[in-house]
Amino acid sequence: MKTDYDVIVIGAGNGGLAAAVTAAKLNHKVLLVERHNLPGGAATSFTRGRFEFEPSLHELAGYGPQDNPGNIRQFFDWAGIDVQFHAVPDAYRMINTGKDKLDIRMPTGIQNFMTTLIQAVPGSQASVQAFFKIAIENAQVFAQLSAHPEALDPATLATQHPLFAKYGHQPYQRVLQALDMPAKAQEILLAYWCYIGIPSDEFEFAYFASMLVSYVTYSAYIPQNRSHEISSALVQALQANGGTAWFNTEVTQLLTAEGAVVGVQIGDRKLYAHEVIADLLPDTVYSHLLPAEMVPTTELKKANARELGTSGFLVYLGLNRSATELGIHDYSTFIARDWDTRHQFAGMHQLHGNDFMIMNCLNVANPTCSPAGTSILYATQLFFGDSWDQVRPQDYPHLKTQLARDVITRYEQATGVHIQDSIEEIEVATPVTFARYLRAPEGDIYGYYGQPWDQMVARSLTAAQEDEPLPHLHFCGGAGHMLDGYSSAYASGQFAARQASHNLQKEVL
Amino acid sequence: MAQDTLEQLLIDRQRHIAAGATTPLPTQYPVNQLAAALHPETQYLKITKVVTHDATARSFYLAPDPTKGTQHLAYFQAGQYLSVRITIDGSVVTRPYAIRSAPQSALNDEYILTIKRVPQGFVTPYIFNHWRVGTTVTASAPMGTLTINPLRDQSHIVAIAGGSGITPFYAMASAILDGTEDADLTILYGSRDHHHILLGDELNAISTQTDRVHLVNVLSDEDYPGYETGFITADVIRRHLPAGPVSVFICGPDALYQFAQKELTAFNLPAGRIRHELSGNYGDPRQAPDYPDSPANASVQTFRLTVSVRGQTQTIPARADESVLTAMERAGIHAPSACRSGECGVCRARVVSGQLFVPNQDDHRRLADKTYGYVHTCLAFPLSDCELDVPVHALANQFG
């Protein structure tokens, strides 16, 4: 059959960009189609006045230092991405403003991190050391699963990585309790749970531990010129390798023949390809791009059994004073009234009373990100989209202001830093904003919620066998084997492209 | 809950998938519907009423055109504009017009645009000749950031307006009157003479109904009792400056903005307290201080602009003193655009080859776009033959 492209990638989010670049680097003829006029999905930027804001990235994991590159740095180097990255100086500051008052700064470097934790929580030494021993092995396996989910199976893991096989898929709270870790130490460790959005009694140990080890050991990184720089560099890498990117272009349906996907419809054009990679939730493909009778029953059941992930609420602030003048020294500050993750999770389902937030100050890690004498802050809260279901258009502007004011005030009260008088620019993103630009159902930014059977370990170990729900159709992005996040999406895109490439090579043989 | 072995975990996964429902997946989601209501891709509108203010100004009342798929108008914030798309003699152009009516009126499915005829203009004479009751109009969702934000702006706004630059402030005054916005507003409004004050009577009517809106007319060509005479200078501003902190919003021609900005330096306002919108009124690029030197009295050059859209190319002429967006519009290319002031980024396109001038003062591009060779076509002027990769829309409305 005549084809226009070897691979068509739908959606230029992080997963789609990585898929397109990978396929092009593997010498396939690639077309990347994106509905918006910018690449990256949430990995973008926007300007207000003299500020350029980072919409979504907090910390890029898996990048790592030059002498010990992580998966993502290796991928960027292979793809020829020339972007300056800054290591985030500290791990995080955590503040509990409720009855269990706590305010602690956690450094990077495993030894420093352990020392700080053990000093803060007397009697925690044995459990903290035991935790890191298991966590480091889990992180190694995690990195392998991330890069090559098809290469591992339960039997191999049980013999080669017994600590992973034993602990990896257990809820991490259960593992920490089994290690007799004091409650306060557990609380200090769990800051990053929100990056995946699964409460501690369900969030599998391997993912949680790997995030912590990755950030603490290799540091997190951010790009010099916001995520839009990474996304632009990936588009350029695609073009440099003979690929094509079309923006403001929407795929209206998948073309099929004899039960297999053979191309896409764009306007009145039909474009045929050997392989199609969708950086979309399978829900979207099955409800909008394929007729119902083409959706395999197992896929329909799987989509129905899954739950949508969370969306976000962000307040972006361009301040007319420097971070130093304002007394801000922390890149990430996690603030809550209660560090029970179930309590925080419940708050994500309601419009008012969601008291968990993160405040980032970009200048702490990237001093020249804004003009001299200014600074960029952004606050993040997680909300499930359905908490915004009842909002009416005429209430929306006022609601944004009200919630933003609440977030700013709580940050000021928790830290004693005063910012309200210095706001030069402000912008707010809500689930509605994400629904508008990303078009995911309910403004979802985390792909599918990680139910215990639908987290990293289960998705990775079934990634190869669940690939191609219809012949020649692959998925990547937030619905991928690593769940949400930049590094996860880049990994899932590479995996999808390699699967597609494998099919193309079979074709040649 | 959690399984003891990895094998059991995978069995558990299969069990959950097998137990999934076979009911059809949802095709609509409330948050996406709210996003579509607030930010529709296109609004199809119909003129229901035309009011003639004088020989050069008219108000057009717009309602949704359900026959083309717009059931209701999008809500907006006072100060926002619509980008209106018009086809004139084969040119496909957009123009940003501030919505002059109050946001409340959108809930009753009415927008009002008040437009001043620019005698030598391309679009406004067309509008005056062709827009009648019943005419259909295609527009964007409400856009723009010249809106009051209580977290950023002071509670008293001083508006400096010239000509049709009054329209966003008229919407703000109306929104303050009906309680939608909680702010005080002092409008310094420049006109030629007291016969030519666009919406003057209507503004007076608002300021007599609320003490939160104050109107100061500044006439450039006439002495008139009770009005200021001359330009909106620092002295005029000082005379009407309220006690306490203010934010200053400016809307009008580029010359007004340049002038007002200079006058305002005397007040040492903190950064962020002066906000403005150009409303598509960028002037001649060759007047920009950073325009590359060219021989004196040189005639305006015309270059060859190659436009690539999804792999198909055409070559068109592009004048050095006009944006490449204008060149594309003249050629009938449906190039995306909205604010026409370099700011919104809707017209972003990739430079494949050639040199273009982007005036530094109004360059709102993302940092990486400068590095990776993208321009906002509305504020990019050719300095040589060029090739652009332009993302002309091919959209369906996936989530309705």
Coordinates of N, CA and C in Angstrom, one line a residue, chain A residues 35 37-38 45 47-48 50 52 82-83 154-155 157 165 169-171 174 201 225 228-229 232-233 235-236 239 246-252 269 283-284 286-289 297-298 300-306 320 385 388-389 391 393-394 396-397 401 404-405 423-426 431-432 435-436 439-443 452-454 457-459 461-462 465-466, chain B residues 1-7 9-10 12-14 16-32 34-39 41 75-77 107 141-143 145 149-153 270-273 275 309-312 336 343 345-348 350 364-369 371-372 374 389 391-400:
Chain A
R35 N -2.5 20.3 17.0 CA -3.6 21.1 16.9 C -3.4 22.6 17.2
N37 N -0.9 26.1 18.0 CA 0.1 26.7 17.2 C 1.5 26.6 17.8
L38 N 1.6 25.9 18.9 CA 2.9 25.7 19.6 C 3.2 24.3 19.9
S45 N 5.6 28.1 27.1 CA 5.8 29.3 27.9 C 4.8 30.4 27.4
T47 N 4.3 34.9 27.6 CA 4.9 36.2 28.1 C 3.8 37.1 28.6
R48 N 4.1 37.8 29.6 CA 3.3 39.0 30.1 C 4.3 40.1 30.4
R50 N 7.3 42.1 30.7 CA 8.7 41.8 30.5 C 9.1 40.4 31.1
E52 N 8.7 36.1 30.9 CA 8.3 34.9 30.2 C 8.1 33.8 31.3
D82 N 20.4 21.2 22.0 CA 21.4 22.1 22.6 C 20.7 23.1 23.5
V83 N 20.4 22.7 24.7 CA 19.7 23.6 25.6 C 20.5 23.7 26.9
P154 N 8.4 -10.3 35.2 CA 8.3 -10.6 36.6 C 9.4 -11.6 37.1
A155 N 9.6 -12.7 36.3 CA 10.5 -13.8 36.7 C 11.9 -13.2 36.8
L157 N 12.9 -10.1 37.2 CA 13.0 -9.2 38.3 C 13.1 -9.9 39.6
A165 N 11.3 -6.7 43.4 CA 10.2 -7.6 43.3 C 9.4 -7.6 44.6
H169 N 6.0 -2.7 44.0 CA 4.6 -2.4 43.7 C 3.8 -2.3 45.0
Q170 N 4.4 -2.4 46.2 CA 3.7 -2.1 47.4 C 3.5 -0.6 47.6
P171 N 2.4 -0.3 48.3 CA 2.2 1.2 48.6 C 3.4 1.6 49.5
R174 N 3.1 1.6 53.3 CA 3.2 0.3 53.9 C 4.7 -0.1 54.1
D201 N -1.1 5.6 50.5 CA -1.5 4.2 50.8 C -1.8 3.5 49.5
N225 N 15.6 28.9 29.2 CA 14.5 29.7 28.6 C 13.1 29.0 28.7
H228 N 9.5 25.9 26.8 CA 9.3 26.2 25.3 C 10.6 26.0 24.6
E229 N 11.7 26.2 25.3 CA 13.0 26.1 24.6 C 13.3 24.6 24.3
S232 N 10.9 23.6 21.4 CA 11.4 24.2 20.2 C 12.6 23.4 19.7
A233 N 13.5 23.1 20.6 CA 14.7 22.3 20.2 C 14.3 21.0 19.6
V235 N 11.5 20.2 18.1 CA 11.0 20.4 16.7 C 12.1 20.6 15.7
Q236 N 13.1 21.4 16.2 CA 14.2 21.6 15.3 C 15.0 20.3 15.0
Q239 N 13.1 18.4 12.4 CA 13.3 18.9 11.1 C 14.7 18.6 10.6
W246 N 3.5 20.0 11.5 CA 2.5 20.9 11.1 C 1.7 21.3 12.3
F247 N 1.6 22.7 12.5 CA 0.8 23.2 13.6 C -0.5 23.7 13.2
N248 N -1.4 24.1 14.2 CA -2.8 24.5 13.9 C -3.5 23.5 13.0
T249 N -3.1 22.2 13.1 CA -3.6 21.2 12.2 C -4.2 20.1 13.1
E250 N -5.5 19.8 12.8 CA -6.1 18.8 13.6 C -6.5 17.5 12.9
V251 N -6.2 16.4 13.5 CA -6.6 15.1 12.9 C -8.0 14.9 13.3
T252 N -8.9 14.6 12.3 CA -10.3 14.5 12.6 C -10.7 13.0 12.7
R269 N -7.9 16.1 3.5 CA -6.8 15.3 3.0 C -6.7 14.0 3.8
D283 N -8.9 7.4 25.6 CA -10.3 7.8 25.6 C -10.6 8.7 24.4
T284 N -9.7 9.7 24.2 CA -10.0 10.7 23.1 C -10.0 10.0 21.8
Y286 N -10.6 6.8 21.1 CA -11.8 5.9 21.0 C -13.1 6.6 20.9
S287 N -13.2 7.8 21.5 CA -14.5 8.5 21.4 C -14.6 9.5 20.3
H288 N -13.4 9.9 19.7 CA -13.5 11.0 18.7 C -12.8 10.6 17.3
L289 N -11.9 9.7 17.4 CA -11.1 9.5 16.1 C -11.4 8.2 15.4
T297 N -13.2 -4.4 22.1 CA -13.9 -4.5 23.4 C -13.0 -4.4 24.6
T298 N -11.8 -5.0 24.5 CA -10.9 -4.9 25.7 C -10.4 -3.5 25.9
L300 N -12.1 -0.8 25.1 CA -13.3 0.0 25.7 C -13.4 -0.3 27.2
K301 N -13.2 -1.6 27.5 CA -13.3 -2.0 29.0 C -12.2 -1.3 29.7
K302 N -11.0 -1.3 29.1 CA -9.8 -0.8 29.8 C -10.0 0.7 30.0
A303 N -10.5 1.4 29.0 CA -10.7 2.9 29.1 C -11.8 3.2 30.2
N304 N -12.8 2.3 30.2 CA -13.9 2.6 31.2 C -13.4 2.2 32.6
A305 N -12.5 1.2 32.7 CA -12.0 0.8 34.1 C -11.0 1.9 34.6
R306 N -10.4 2.7 33.7 CA -9.4 3.7 34.2 C -10.1 4.9 34.6
N320 N 8.1 42.8 40.8 CA 9.0 43.9 40.5 C 10.1 44.1 41.6
G385 N -10.6 17.8 37.7 CA -11.4 18.7 36.8 C -12.8 18.8 37.3
W388 N -14.5 21.6 39.1 CA -14.8 22.8 38.4 C -16.0 22.6 37.5
D389 N -16.7 21.5 37.6 CA -17.8 21.2 36.7 C -18.9 22.2 36.8
V391 N -18.9 25.4 37.6 CA -18.5 26.8 37.5 C -19.2 27.4 36.2
P393 N -19.6 30.5 33.3 CA -18.7 31.5 32.7 C -18.6 32.8 33.4
Q394 N -19.8 33.3 33.9 CA -19.7 34.7 34.5 C -19.1 34.7 35.9
Y396 N -16.4 32.8 36.5 CA -15.0 32.3 36.3 C -13.9 33.3 36.6
P397 N -14.0 34.5 36.1 CA -12.9 35.5 36.4 C -12.8 35.8 37.9
T401 N -9.6 34.9 40.6 CA -9.0 35.9 41.5 C -9.0 35.4 43.0
A404 N -6.6 32.6 43.6 CA -5.3 33.1 43.5 C -4.9 33.9 44.8
R405 N -5.8 34.7 45.2 CA -5.6 35.5 46.4 C -5.3 34.6 47.6
I423 N 3.5 42.7 42.8 CA 3.0 42.0 41.7 C 2.9 42.9 40.4
E424 N 3.8 42.7 39.5 CA 3.8 43.5 38.3 C 3.0 42.8 37.2
E425 N 3.0 41.5 37.2 CA 2.2 40.7 36.2 C 1.6 39.5 36.9
I426 N 0.4 39.1 36.6 CA -0.2 37.9 37.2 C -1.0 37.2 36.1
P431 N -8.1 24.2 35.5 CA -8.5 23.1 34.7 C -9.1 23.5 33.3
V432 N -9.8 24.7 33.4 CA -10.4 25.2 32.1 C -9.3 25.6 31.1
A435 N -7.9 22.5 29.7 CA -8.9 21.9 28.8 C -8.8 22.7 27.4
R436 N -8.6 24.0 27.6 CA -8.6 24.8 26.4 C -7.4 24.5 25.5
R439 N -6.7 20.2 25.6 CA -7.9 19.6 25.1 C -8.1 18.2 25.7
A440 N -7.4 17.9 26.8 CA -7.6 16.6 27.4 C -8.9 16.7 28.2
P441 N -9.6 15.5 28.4 CA -10.9 15.5 29.1 C -10.7 16.1 30.5
E442 N -11.6 17.0 30.9 CA -11.6 17.6 32.2 C -10.3 18.4 32.5
G443 N -9.6 18.8 31.5 CA -8.3 19.5 31.7 C -7.3 18.6 32.4
P452 N -4.0 1.1 41.8 CA -2.9 0.1 42.1 C -2.6 -0.8 40.9
W453 N -3.5 -1.2 40.1 CA -3.3 -2.1 39.0 C -2.8 -1.3 37.8
D454 N -2.8 0.0 37.9 CA -2.6 0.8 36.7 C -1.4 1.8 36.9
V457 N 4.6 0.0 37.6 CA 5.1 -1.4 37.5 C 4.2 -2.2 36.5
A458 N 2.9 -2.1 36.8 CA 1.9 -2.9 36.0 C 1.9 -2.4 34.5
R459 N 2.0 -1.1 34.3 CA 1.9 -0.6 33.0 C 3.2 -0.9 32.2
L461 N 5.3 -3.5 32.8 CA 5.5 -4.9 32.5 C 4.5 -5.4 31.4
T462 N 3.5 -4.5 31.1 CA 2.5 -4.9 30.1 C 2.6 -4.0 28.9
Q465 N 3.0 -5.8 25.5 CA 1.9 -6.6 25.1 C 0.7 -5.8 24.9
E466 N 0.5 -4.7 25.5 CA -0.7 -3.9 25.3 C -0.5 -2.8 24.3
Chain B
M1 N -6.3 -4.6 47.0 CA -5.2 -3.7 47.2 C -3.9 -4.4 46.6
A2 N -2.8 -4.1 47.2 CA -1.5 -4.5 46.6 C -1.4 -6.0 46.6
Q3 N -0.7 -6.5 45.6 CA -0.5 -7.9 45.4 C 0.9 -8.3 46.0
D4 N 1.0 -9.6 46.3 CA 2.2 -10.1 46.9 C 3.3 -10.3 45.9
T5 N 3.0 -10.7 44.7 CA 4.0 -10.9 43.7 C 3.7 -10.1 42.5
L6 N 4.7 -9.9 41.6 CA 4.5 -9.2 40.4 C 3.5 -9.9 39.5
E7 N 3.6 -11.3 39.5 CA 2.7 -12.0 38.6 C 1.2 -11.8 39.0
L9 N 0.2 -9.1 40.5 CA -0.2 -7.7 40.1 C -0.7 -7.7 38.7
L10 N 0.0 -8.5 37.8 CA -0.4 -8.4 36.4 C -1.8 -9.2 36.2
D12 N -4.1 -9.2 38.4 CA -5.0 -8.2 39.0 C -5.3 -7.2 37.9
R13 N -4.3 -6.7 37.2 CA -4.6 -5.8 36.1 C -5.6 -6.3 35.1
Q14 N -5.3 -7.6 34.7 CA -6.2 -8.2 33.7 C -7.6 -8.3 34.2
H16 N -9.1 -6.3 36.4 CA -9.7 -5.0 36.5 C -10.2 -4.6 35.0
I17 N -9.3 -4.8 34.1 CA -9.6 -4.5 32.7 C -10.9 -5.3 32.2
A18 N -10.8 -6.6 32.5 CA -11.9 -7.4 32.1 C -13.3 -7.0 32.7
A19 N -13.2 -6.4 34.0 CA -14.4 -6.0 34.7 C -14.9 -4.6 34.2
G20 N -14.1 -4.0 33.3 CA -14.5 -2.6 32.9 C -15.8 -2.7 32.1
A21 N -16.5 -1.6 32.2 CA -17.8 -1.5 31.5 C -17.7 -1.4 30.0
T22 N -18.7 -1.8 29.3 CA -18.6 -1.7 27.8 C -19.5 -0.5 27.3
T23 N -19.9 0.3 28.2 CA -20.7 1.5 27.9 C -19.9 2.4 27.0
P24 N -20.5 3.2 26.1 CA -19.7 4.1 25.3 C -19.0 5.2 26.1
L25 N -17.9 5.6 25.7 CA -17.1 6.6 26.4 C -17.8 8.0 26.2
P26 N -17.6 8.8 27.2 CA -18.2 10.2 27.1 C -17.6 10.9 25.9
T27 N -18.4 11.7 25.3 CA -17.8 12.6 24.2 C -17.8 14.0 24.6
Q28 N -18.4 14.4 25.8 CA -18.5 15.7 26.3 C -18.0 15.7 27.7
Y29 N -17.3 16.7 28.1 CA -16.9 16.9 29.5 C -17.2 18.3 30.0
P30 N -17.8 18.5 31.2 CA -18.2 19.8 31.6 C -17.0 20.8 31.6
V31 N -15.8 20.5 32.0 CA -14.7 21.5 32.0 C -14.4 21.9 30.6
N32 N -14.4 20.9 29.7 CA -14.1 21.2 28.3 C -15.2 22.1 27.7
L34 N -17.0 24.2 29.4 CA -16.8 25.6 29.9 C -15.7 26.3 29.2
A35 N -14.7 25.5 28.9 CA -13.6 26.1 28.1 C -14.1 26.5 26.7
A36 N -14.9 25.7 26.1 CA -15.4 26.1 24.8 C -16.4 27.3 24.9
A37 N -17.1 27.4 26.0 CA -18.0 28.5 26.1 C -17.3 29.8 26.3
L38 N -16.2 29.7 27.1 CA -15.4 30.9 27.3 C -14.4 31.3 26.2
H39 N -13.9 30.3 25.5 CA -12.9 30.5 24.5 C -13.3 29.7 23.2
E41 N -13.6 28.6 19.4 CA -12.6 28.8 18.3 C -13.1 30.0 17.4
Y75 N -18.7 34.9 27.3 CA -18.5 35.9 28.4 C -17.1 36.5 28.3
F76 N -16.9 37.7 28.8 CA -15.6 38.3 28.7 C -15.3 39.2 29.9
Q77 N -14.1 39.8 29.9 CA -13.8 40.8 30.9 C -13.7 42.1 30.2
L107 N -24.1 38.0 28.5 CA -25.0 37.0 29.1 C -26.4 37.1 28.5
A141 N -12.9 34.4 19.9 CA -13.4 34.6 21.3 C -12.8 35.9 21.8
P142 N -13.4 36.4 22.9 CA -12.8 37.6 23.5 C -11.3 37.3 23.9
M143 N -10.5 38.3 23.6 CA -9.1 38.2 23.9 C -8.5 39.4 24.6
T145 N -5.5 41.4 27.4 CA -5.1 41.4 28.8 C -5.2 42.9 29.4
N149 N -7.2 43.6 37.1 CA -6.9 42.4 38.0 C -6.6 43.0 39.4
P150 N -7.5 42.7 40.3 CA -7.4 43.3 41.7 C -6.2 42.8 42.4
L151 N -5.6 41.7 42.0 CA -4.3 41.3 42.7 C -3.1 42.0 42.2
R152 N -3.2 42.6 41.0 CA -2.1 43.3 40.4 C -2.3 44.8 40.4
D153 N -3.5 45.2 40.0 CA -3.8 46.7 39.8 C -4.3 47.3 41.1
P270 N 5.7 52.5 40.0 CA 6.4 51.2 40.0 C 6.1 50.4 38.8
A271 N 7.0 49.5 38.4 CA 6.8 48.7 37.2 C 5.5 47.9 37.3
G272 N 4.8 47.9 36.2 CA 3.5 47.2 36.2 C 2.3 48.1 36.4
R273 N 2.6 49.3 36.8 CA 1.4 50.2 37.1 C 1.0 51.0 35.8
R275 N -0.1 50.1 32.0 CA -0.4 49.0 31.1 C -1.0 49.6 29.8
V309 N 2.6 26.3 3.4 CA 1.5 25.9 4.3 C 1.4 24.4 4.1
R310 N 1.6 23.6 5.1 CA 1.5 22.2 5.1 C 2.2 21.6 3.8
G311 N 3.4 22.1 3.5 CA 4.1 21.5 2.4 C 3.8 22.1 1.0
Q312 N 2.8 23.0 1.0 CA 2.5 23.7 -0.3 C 3.0 25.1 -0.3
P336 N -3.1 33.1 10.2 CA -3.7 33.3 11.6 C -3.1 34.7 12.1
E343 N 1.8 41.0 20.2 CA 1.8 40.5 21.6 C 1.2 39.1 21.8
G345 N 0.7 36.4 19.9 CA 1.5 35.2 19.4 C 0.7 34.3 18.6
V346 N -0.6 34.6 18.3 CA -1.4 33.8 17.4 C -0.8 33.6 16.0
C347 N -0.1 34.7 15.6 CA 0.4 34.7 14.2 C 1.8 34.1 14.1
R348 N 2.3 33.4 15.1 CA 3.7 32.9 15.1 C 3.9 32.0 13.9
R350 N 7.4 30.2 11.4 CA 8.8 29.9 11.3 C 9.5 30.5 10.1
H364 N 7.4 40.9 21.6 CA 6.9 40.1 22.7 C 7.1 38.6 22.5
R365 N 8.0 38.3 21.6 CA 8.3 36.8 21.3 C 8.9 36.1 22.5
R366 N 8.6 34.8 22.6 CA 9.3 34.0 23.5 C 10.8 34.0 23.2
L367 N 11.6 33.8 24.3 CA 13.0 33.8 24.1 C 13.5 32.8 23.1
A368 N 13.0 31.6 23.3 CA 13.4 30.5 22.4 C 13.0 30.8 21.0
D369 N 11.9 31.4 20.8 CA 11.4 31.7 19.4 C 12.4 32.6 18.7
T371 N 15.7 32.5 19.3 CA 16.8 31.7 19.0 C 16.5 30.7 17.8
Y372 N 15.3 30.2 17.8 CA 15.0 29.1 16.9 C 14.3 29.6 15.6
Y374 N 11.6 32.0 14.9 CA 10.2 32.3 14.7 C 9.9 33.8 14.8
D389 N 7.3 29.4 7.1 CA 6.4 28.2 7.2 C 5.2 28.7 8.1
P391 N 1.5 28.3 9.9 CA 0.5 27.3 10.3 C -0.9 27.8 10.1
V392 N -1.4 27.9 8.8 CA -2.8 28.2 8.5 C -3.6 27.2 9.1
H393 N -4.7 27.5 9.8 CA -5.5 26.6 10.5 C -6.2 25.5 9.7
A394 N -6.1 24.3 10.2 CA -6.9 23.2 9.7 C -7.5 22.5 10.9
L395 N -8.6 23.1 11.4 CA -9.1 22.7 12.7 C -10.5 22.1 12.5
A396 N -10.8 21.1 13.3 CA -12.2 20.7 13.6 C -12.4 21.1 15.0
N397 N -13.6 21.0 15.5 CA -13.8 21.3 16.9 C -14.1 20.0 17.7
Q398 N -12.9 19.4 18.1 CA -13.0 18.0 18.6 C -13.9 17.8 19.7
F399 N -14.0 18.8 20.6 CA -14.8 18.5 21.8 C -16.1 19.4 21.8
G400 N -16.4 19.9 20.6 CA -17.7 20.6 20.5 C -17.8 21.8 21.4

